[in-house]
Tab-separated table of C-alpha atoms and ligand atoms in Angstrom:
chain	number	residue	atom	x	y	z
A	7	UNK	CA	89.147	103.248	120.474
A	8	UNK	CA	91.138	101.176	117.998
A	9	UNK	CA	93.465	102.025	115.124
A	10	UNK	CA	94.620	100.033	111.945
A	11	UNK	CA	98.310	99.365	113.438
A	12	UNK	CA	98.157	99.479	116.985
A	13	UNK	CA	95.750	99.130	120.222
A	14	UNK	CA	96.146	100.506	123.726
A	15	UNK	CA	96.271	97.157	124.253
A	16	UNK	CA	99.121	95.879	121.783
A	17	UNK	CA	101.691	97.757	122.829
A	18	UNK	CA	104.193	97.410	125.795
A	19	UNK	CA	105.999	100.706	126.524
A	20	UNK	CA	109.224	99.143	127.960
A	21	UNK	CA	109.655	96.571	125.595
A	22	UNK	CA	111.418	98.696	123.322
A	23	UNK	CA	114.917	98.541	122.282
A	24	UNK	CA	115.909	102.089	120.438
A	25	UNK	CA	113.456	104.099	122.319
A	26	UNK	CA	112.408	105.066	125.721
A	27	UNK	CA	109.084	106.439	126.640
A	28	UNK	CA	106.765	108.062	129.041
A	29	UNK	CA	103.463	109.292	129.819
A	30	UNK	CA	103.148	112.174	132.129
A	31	UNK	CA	100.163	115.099	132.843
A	32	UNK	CA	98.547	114.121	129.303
A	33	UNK	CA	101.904	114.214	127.173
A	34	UNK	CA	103.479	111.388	125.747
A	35	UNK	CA	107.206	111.225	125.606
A	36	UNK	CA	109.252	109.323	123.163
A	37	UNK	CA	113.203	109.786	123.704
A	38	UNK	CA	115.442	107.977	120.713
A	39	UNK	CA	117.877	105.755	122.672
A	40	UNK	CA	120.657	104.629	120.647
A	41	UNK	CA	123.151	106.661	122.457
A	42	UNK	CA	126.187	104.746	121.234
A	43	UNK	CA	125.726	105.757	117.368
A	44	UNK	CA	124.357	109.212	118.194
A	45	UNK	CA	120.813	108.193	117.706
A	46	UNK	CA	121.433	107.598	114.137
A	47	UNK	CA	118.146	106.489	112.461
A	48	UNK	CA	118.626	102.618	111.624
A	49	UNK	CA	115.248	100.788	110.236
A	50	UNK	CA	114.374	98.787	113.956
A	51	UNK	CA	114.422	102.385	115.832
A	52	UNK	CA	111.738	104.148	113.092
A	53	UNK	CA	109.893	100.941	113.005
A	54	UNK	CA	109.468	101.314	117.136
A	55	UNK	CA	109.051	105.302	116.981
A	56	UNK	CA	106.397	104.400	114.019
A	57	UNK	CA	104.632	102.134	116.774
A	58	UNK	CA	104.996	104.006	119.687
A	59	UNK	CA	103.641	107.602	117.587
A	60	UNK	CA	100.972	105.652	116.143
A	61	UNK	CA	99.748	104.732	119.944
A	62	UNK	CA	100.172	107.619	121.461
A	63	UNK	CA	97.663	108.920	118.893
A	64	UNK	CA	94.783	106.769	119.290
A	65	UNK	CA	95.663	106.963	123.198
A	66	UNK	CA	92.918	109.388	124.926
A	67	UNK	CA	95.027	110.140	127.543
A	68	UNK	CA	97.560	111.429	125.592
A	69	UNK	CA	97.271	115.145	124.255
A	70	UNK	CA	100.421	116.212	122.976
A	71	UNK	CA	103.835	114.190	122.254
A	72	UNK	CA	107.535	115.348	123.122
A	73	UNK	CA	110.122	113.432	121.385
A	74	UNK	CA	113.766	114.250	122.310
A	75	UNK	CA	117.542	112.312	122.099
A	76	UNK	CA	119.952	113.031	124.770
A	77	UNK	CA	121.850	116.455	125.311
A	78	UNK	CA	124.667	115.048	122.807
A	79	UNK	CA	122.749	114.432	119.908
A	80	UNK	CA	118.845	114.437	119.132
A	81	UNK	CA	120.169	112.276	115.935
A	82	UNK	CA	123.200	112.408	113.363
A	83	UNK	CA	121.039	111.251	110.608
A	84	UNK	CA	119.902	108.351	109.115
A	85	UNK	CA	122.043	104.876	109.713
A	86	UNK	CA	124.993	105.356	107.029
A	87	UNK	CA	126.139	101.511	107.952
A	88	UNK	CA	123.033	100.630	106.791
A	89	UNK	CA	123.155	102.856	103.511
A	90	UNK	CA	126.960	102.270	102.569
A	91	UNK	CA	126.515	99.368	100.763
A	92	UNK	CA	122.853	100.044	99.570
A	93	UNK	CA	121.509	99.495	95.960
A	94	UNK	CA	119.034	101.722	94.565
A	95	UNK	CA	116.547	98.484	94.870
A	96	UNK	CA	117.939	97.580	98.308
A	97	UNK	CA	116.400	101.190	99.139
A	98	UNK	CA	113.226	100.642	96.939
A	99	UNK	CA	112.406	97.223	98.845
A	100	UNK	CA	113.460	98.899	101.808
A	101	UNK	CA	110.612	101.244	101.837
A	102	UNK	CA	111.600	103.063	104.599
A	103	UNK	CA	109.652	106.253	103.756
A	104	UNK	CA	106.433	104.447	104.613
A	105	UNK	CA	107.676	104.962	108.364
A	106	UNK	CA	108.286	108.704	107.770
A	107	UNK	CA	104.742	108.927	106.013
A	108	UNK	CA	103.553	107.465	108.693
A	109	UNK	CA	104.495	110.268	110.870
A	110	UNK	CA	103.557	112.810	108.583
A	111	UNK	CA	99.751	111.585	109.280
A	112	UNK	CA	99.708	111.678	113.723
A	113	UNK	CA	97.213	113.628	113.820
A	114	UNK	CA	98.222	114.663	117.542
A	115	UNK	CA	101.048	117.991	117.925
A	116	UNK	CA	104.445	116.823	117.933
A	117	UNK	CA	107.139	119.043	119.641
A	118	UNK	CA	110.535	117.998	118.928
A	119	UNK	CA	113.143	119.135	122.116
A	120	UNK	CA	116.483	119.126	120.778
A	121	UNK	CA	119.989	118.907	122.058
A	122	UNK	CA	123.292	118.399	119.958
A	123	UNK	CA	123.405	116.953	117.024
A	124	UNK	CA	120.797	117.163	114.745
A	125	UNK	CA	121.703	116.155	111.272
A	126	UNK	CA	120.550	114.745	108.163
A	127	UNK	CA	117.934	112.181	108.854
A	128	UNK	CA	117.589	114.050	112.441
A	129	UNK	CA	117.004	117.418	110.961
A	130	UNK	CA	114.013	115.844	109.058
A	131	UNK	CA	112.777	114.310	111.768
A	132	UNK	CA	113.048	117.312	113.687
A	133	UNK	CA	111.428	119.112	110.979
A	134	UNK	CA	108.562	116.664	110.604
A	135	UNK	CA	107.571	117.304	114.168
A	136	UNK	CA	104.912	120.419	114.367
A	137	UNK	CA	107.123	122.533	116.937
A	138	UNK	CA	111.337	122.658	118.152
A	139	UNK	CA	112.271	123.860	121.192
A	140	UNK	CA	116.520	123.603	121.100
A	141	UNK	CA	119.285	123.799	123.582
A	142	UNK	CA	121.903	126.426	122.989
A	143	UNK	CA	123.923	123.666	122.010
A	144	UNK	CA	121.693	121.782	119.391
A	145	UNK	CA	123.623	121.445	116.092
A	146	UNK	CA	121.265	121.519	112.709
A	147	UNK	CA	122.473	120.710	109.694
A	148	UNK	CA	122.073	118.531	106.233
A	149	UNK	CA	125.326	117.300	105.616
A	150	UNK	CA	123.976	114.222	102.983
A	151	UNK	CA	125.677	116.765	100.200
A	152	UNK	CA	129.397	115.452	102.141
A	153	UNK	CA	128.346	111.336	101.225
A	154	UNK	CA	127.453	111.776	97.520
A	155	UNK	CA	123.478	112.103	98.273
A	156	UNK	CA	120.901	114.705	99.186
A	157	UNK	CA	118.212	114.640	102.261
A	158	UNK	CA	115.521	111.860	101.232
A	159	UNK	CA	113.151	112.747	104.169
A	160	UNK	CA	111.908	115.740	103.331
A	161	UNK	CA	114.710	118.211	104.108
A	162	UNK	CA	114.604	120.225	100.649
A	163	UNK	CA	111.440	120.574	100.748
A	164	UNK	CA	110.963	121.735	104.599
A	165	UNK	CA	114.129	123.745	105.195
A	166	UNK	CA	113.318	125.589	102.145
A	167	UNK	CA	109.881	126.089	103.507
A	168	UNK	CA	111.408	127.108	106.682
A	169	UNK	CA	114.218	129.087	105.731
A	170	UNK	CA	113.710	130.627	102.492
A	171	UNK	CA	115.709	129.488	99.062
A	172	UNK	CA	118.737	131.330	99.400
A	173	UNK	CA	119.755	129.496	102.973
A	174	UNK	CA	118.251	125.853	101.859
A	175	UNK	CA	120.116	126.344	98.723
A	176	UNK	CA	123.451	127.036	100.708
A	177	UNK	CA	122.613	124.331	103.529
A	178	UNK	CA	122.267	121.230	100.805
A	179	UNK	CA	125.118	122.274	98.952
A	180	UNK	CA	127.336	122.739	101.516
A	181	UNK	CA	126.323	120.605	104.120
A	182	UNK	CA	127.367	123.768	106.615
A	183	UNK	CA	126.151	122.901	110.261
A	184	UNK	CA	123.912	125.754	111.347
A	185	UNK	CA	123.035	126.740	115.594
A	186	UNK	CA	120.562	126.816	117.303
A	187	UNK	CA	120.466	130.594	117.169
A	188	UNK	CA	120.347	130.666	113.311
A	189	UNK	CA	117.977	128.067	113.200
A	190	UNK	CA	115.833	130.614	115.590
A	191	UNK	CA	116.669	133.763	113.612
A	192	UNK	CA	115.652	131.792	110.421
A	193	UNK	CA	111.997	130.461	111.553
A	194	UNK	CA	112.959	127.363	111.718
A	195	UNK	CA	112.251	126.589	115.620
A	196	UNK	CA	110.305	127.915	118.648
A	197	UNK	CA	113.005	128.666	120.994
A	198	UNK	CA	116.703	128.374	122.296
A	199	UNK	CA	116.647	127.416	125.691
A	200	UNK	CA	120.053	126.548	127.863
A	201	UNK	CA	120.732	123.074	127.920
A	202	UNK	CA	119.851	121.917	131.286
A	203	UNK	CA	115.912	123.545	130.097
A	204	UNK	CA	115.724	122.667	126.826
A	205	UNK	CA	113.311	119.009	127.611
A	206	UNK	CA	111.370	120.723	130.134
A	207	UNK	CA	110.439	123.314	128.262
A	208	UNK	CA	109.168	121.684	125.614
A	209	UNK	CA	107.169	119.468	127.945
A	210	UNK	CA	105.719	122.827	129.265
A	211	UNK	CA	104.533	124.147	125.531
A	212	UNK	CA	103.393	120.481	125.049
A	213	UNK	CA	101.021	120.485	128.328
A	214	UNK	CA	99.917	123.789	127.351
A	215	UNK	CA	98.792	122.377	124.131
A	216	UNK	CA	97.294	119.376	126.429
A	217	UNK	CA	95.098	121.916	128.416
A	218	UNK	CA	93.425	122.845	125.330
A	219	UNK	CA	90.674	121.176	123.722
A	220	UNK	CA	92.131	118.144	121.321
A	221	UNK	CA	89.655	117.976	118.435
A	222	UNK	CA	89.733	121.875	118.333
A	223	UNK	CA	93.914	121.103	118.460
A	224	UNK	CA	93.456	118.513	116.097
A	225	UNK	CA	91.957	120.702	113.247
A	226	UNK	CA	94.081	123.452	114.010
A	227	UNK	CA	97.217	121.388	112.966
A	228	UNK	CA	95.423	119.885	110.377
A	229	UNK	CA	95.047	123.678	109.084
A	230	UNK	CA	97.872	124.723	110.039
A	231	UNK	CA	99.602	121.979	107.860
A	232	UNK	CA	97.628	122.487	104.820
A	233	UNK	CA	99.049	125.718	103.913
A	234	UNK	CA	102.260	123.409	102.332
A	235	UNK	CA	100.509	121.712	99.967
A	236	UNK	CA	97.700	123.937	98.489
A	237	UNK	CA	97.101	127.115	97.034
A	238	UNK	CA	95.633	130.125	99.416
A	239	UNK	CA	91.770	129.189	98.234
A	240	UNK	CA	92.087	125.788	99.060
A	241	UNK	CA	93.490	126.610	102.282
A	242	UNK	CA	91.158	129.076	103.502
A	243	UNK	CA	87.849	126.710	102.381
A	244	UNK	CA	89.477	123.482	104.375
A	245	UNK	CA	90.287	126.228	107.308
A	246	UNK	CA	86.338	127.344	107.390
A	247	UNK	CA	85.026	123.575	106.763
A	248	UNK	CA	87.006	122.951	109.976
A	249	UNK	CA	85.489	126.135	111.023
A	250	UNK	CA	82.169	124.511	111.500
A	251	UNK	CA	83.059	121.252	112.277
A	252	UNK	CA	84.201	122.272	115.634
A	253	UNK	CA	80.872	123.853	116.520
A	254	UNK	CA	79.670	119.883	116.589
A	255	UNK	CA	82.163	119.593	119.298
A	256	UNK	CA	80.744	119.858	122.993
A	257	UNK	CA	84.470	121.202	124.045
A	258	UNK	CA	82.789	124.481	121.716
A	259	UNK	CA	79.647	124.660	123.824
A	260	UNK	CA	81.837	124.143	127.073
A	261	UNK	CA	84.529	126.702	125.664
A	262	UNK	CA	81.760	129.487	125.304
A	263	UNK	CA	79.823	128.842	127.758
A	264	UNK	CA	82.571	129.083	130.665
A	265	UNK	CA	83.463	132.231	129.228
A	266	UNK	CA	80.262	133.644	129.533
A	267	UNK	CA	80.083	132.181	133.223
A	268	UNK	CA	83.601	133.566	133.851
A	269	UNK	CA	85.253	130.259	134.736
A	270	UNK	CA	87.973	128.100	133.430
A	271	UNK	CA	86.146	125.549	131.130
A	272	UNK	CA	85.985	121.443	131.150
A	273	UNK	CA	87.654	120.278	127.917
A	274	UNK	CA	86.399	116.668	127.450
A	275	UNK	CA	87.612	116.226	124.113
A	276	UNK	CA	84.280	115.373	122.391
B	26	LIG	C1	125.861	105.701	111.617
B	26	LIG	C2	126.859	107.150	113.068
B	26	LIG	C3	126.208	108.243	112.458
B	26	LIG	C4	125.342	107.974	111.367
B	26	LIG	C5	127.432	108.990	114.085
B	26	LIG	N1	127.588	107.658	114.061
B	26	LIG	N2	126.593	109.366	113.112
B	26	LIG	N3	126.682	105.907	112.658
B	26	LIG	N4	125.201	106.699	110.988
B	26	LIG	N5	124.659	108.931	110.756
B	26	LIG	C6	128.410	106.844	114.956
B	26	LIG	C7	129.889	106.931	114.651
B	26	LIG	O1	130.226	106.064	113.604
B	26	LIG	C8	130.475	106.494	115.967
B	26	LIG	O2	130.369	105.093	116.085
B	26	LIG	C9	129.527	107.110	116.971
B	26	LIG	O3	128.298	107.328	116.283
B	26	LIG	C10	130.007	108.439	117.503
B	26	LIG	O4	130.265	109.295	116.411
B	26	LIG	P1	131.684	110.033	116.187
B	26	LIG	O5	131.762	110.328	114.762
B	26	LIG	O6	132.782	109.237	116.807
B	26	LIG	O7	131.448	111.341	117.060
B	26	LIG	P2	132.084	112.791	116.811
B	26	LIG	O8	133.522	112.697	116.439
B	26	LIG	O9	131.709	113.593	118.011
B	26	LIG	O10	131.307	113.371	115.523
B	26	LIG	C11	129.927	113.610	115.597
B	26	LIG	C12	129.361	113.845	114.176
B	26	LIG	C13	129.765	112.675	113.268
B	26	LIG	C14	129.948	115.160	113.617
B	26	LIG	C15	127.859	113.987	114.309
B	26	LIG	O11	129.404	111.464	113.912
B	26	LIG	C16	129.106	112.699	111.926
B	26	LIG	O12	129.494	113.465	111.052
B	26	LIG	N6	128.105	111.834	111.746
B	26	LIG	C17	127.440	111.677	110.458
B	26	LIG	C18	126.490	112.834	110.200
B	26	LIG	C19	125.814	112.683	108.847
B	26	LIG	O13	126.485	112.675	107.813
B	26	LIG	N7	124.494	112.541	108.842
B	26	LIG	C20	123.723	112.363	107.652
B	26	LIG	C21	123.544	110.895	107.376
B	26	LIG	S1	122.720	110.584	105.863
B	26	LIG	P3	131.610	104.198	116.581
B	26	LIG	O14	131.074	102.789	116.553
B	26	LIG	O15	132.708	104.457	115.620
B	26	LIG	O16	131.898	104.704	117.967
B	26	LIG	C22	121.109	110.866	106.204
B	26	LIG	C23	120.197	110.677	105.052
B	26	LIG	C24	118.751	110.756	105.464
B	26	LIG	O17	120.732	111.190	107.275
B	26	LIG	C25	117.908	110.102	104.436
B	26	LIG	C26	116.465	109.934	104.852
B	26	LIG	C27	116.182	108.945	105.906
């Protein structure tokens, strides 16, 4: 199968300079690697997460995607060396957002495993992922508010999805570093997990997601995601459209029918 930006055949994993990756039991894993700067987001390291993402989802193999930083920081945010002396049109021609639209659109689930720092840029990366498993040590926060800006990537729009008004609102204006624990308490992630778990245990939600059938996980995050951005009718008519879809699907017929036989069933994802 081929995509618009990227073949299985374009792409070599270890050429990369800012990330590291795997492939393991049907999950792909991406891990940022740009230890020295605390995995802070400069333009080469979203252009090669961009890439890898984009292969990963038009790779058949590959079910559900993990990516993860180290256990200091997942990232502190975007690159501020690369912002400090930025121009409004330096930003424009820039156009880094395309990137984070980019990842807005994998169509596979994304499960973010966190440890450290997770700030700014980081948080919204975390938060465009589908899922956050986090180390009792992880570190949230959107500190922009302390450099004379705001998040760009999406972070007033998801914490406050997330969170509620009242704790976004204090977040942005603060910039207050929140903990894992919060960040669990508030419905913003899956689960707090002690450090030395935290990556394999989002690699075991993301092969669970892997054992199930893809185009029925496919709509179901599709679903799932349309709640943000349109009203309850909407919603509920793309939900049932999907509905239907799936019973085209032969993982459907194979999903029934090995329940009826009383067996595990055979998800081919077709
Ligand atoms: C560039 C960064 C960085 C960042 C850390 N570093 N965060 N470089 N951009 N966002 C670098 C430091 O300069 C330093 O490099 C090295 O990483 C280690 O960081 P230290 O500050 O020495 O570590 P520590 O004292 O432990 O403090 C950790 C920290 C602090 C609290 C996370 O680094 C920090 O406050 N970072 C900035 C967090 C932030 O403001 N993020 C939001 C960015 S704006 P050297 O070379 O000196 O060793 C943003 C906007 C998003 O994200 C917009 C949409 C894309």
């Amino acid at each position: 199968m081929t995509s618009a930006m990227s073949t299985s055949t374009d792409i070599d994993l270890k050429s990369f300079q800012f990330i590291l990756t795997s492939v393991e039991d049907h999950i792909g894993i991406i891990q940022l690697n740009r230890p020295d700067k605390l995995n802070a987001i400069n333009m080469p390291l979203m252009e090669e997460l961009v890439k890898c993402l984009t292969w990963m989802d038009h790779n058949e193999d590959i079910r559900c995607i993990v990516l993860t930083g180290n256990e200091r920081a997942f990232a502190a945010g975007a690159d501020i060396e690369q912002m400090a002396s930025a121009t409004p049109v330096d930003m424009i021609l820039r156009d880094q957002f395309v990137y984070w639209d980019r990842i807005r659109k994998i169509h596979k689930p994304l499960v973010a495993a966190i440890s450290g720092y997770a700030l700014g840029g980081g948080c919204e990366l975390a938060m465009t992922c589908d899922m956050i498993i986090a180390s009792e040590t992880a570190k949230f926060g959107q500190p922009e508010i302390n450099l004379g800006v705001i998040p760009g990537a999406g972070g007033t729009q998801r914490l406050t999805r997330a969170v509620g008004k009242a704790r976004a609102m204090e977040l942005v204006l603060t910039g207050n570093l929140f903990t894992a624990q919060q960040a669990l308490e508030w419905g913003l992630i899956n689960k707090v997990v002690p450090v030395e778990l935290y990556l394999e245990e989002a690699k075991n939600l993301a092969k669970t997601i892997a054992s199930k059938p893809p185009i029925a996980v496919r709509m179901a995050k599709e679903s799932v995601l349309k709640t943000f951005d349109t009203s309850l009718e909407s919603g509920l008519e793309f939900e049932r459209k999907a509905f239907y879809l799936l019973f085209a699907s032969q993982d459907k017929n194979e999903g029934m029918k090995a329940f009826l036989e009383k067996r595990q069933p055979e998800f081919q994802g077709r």
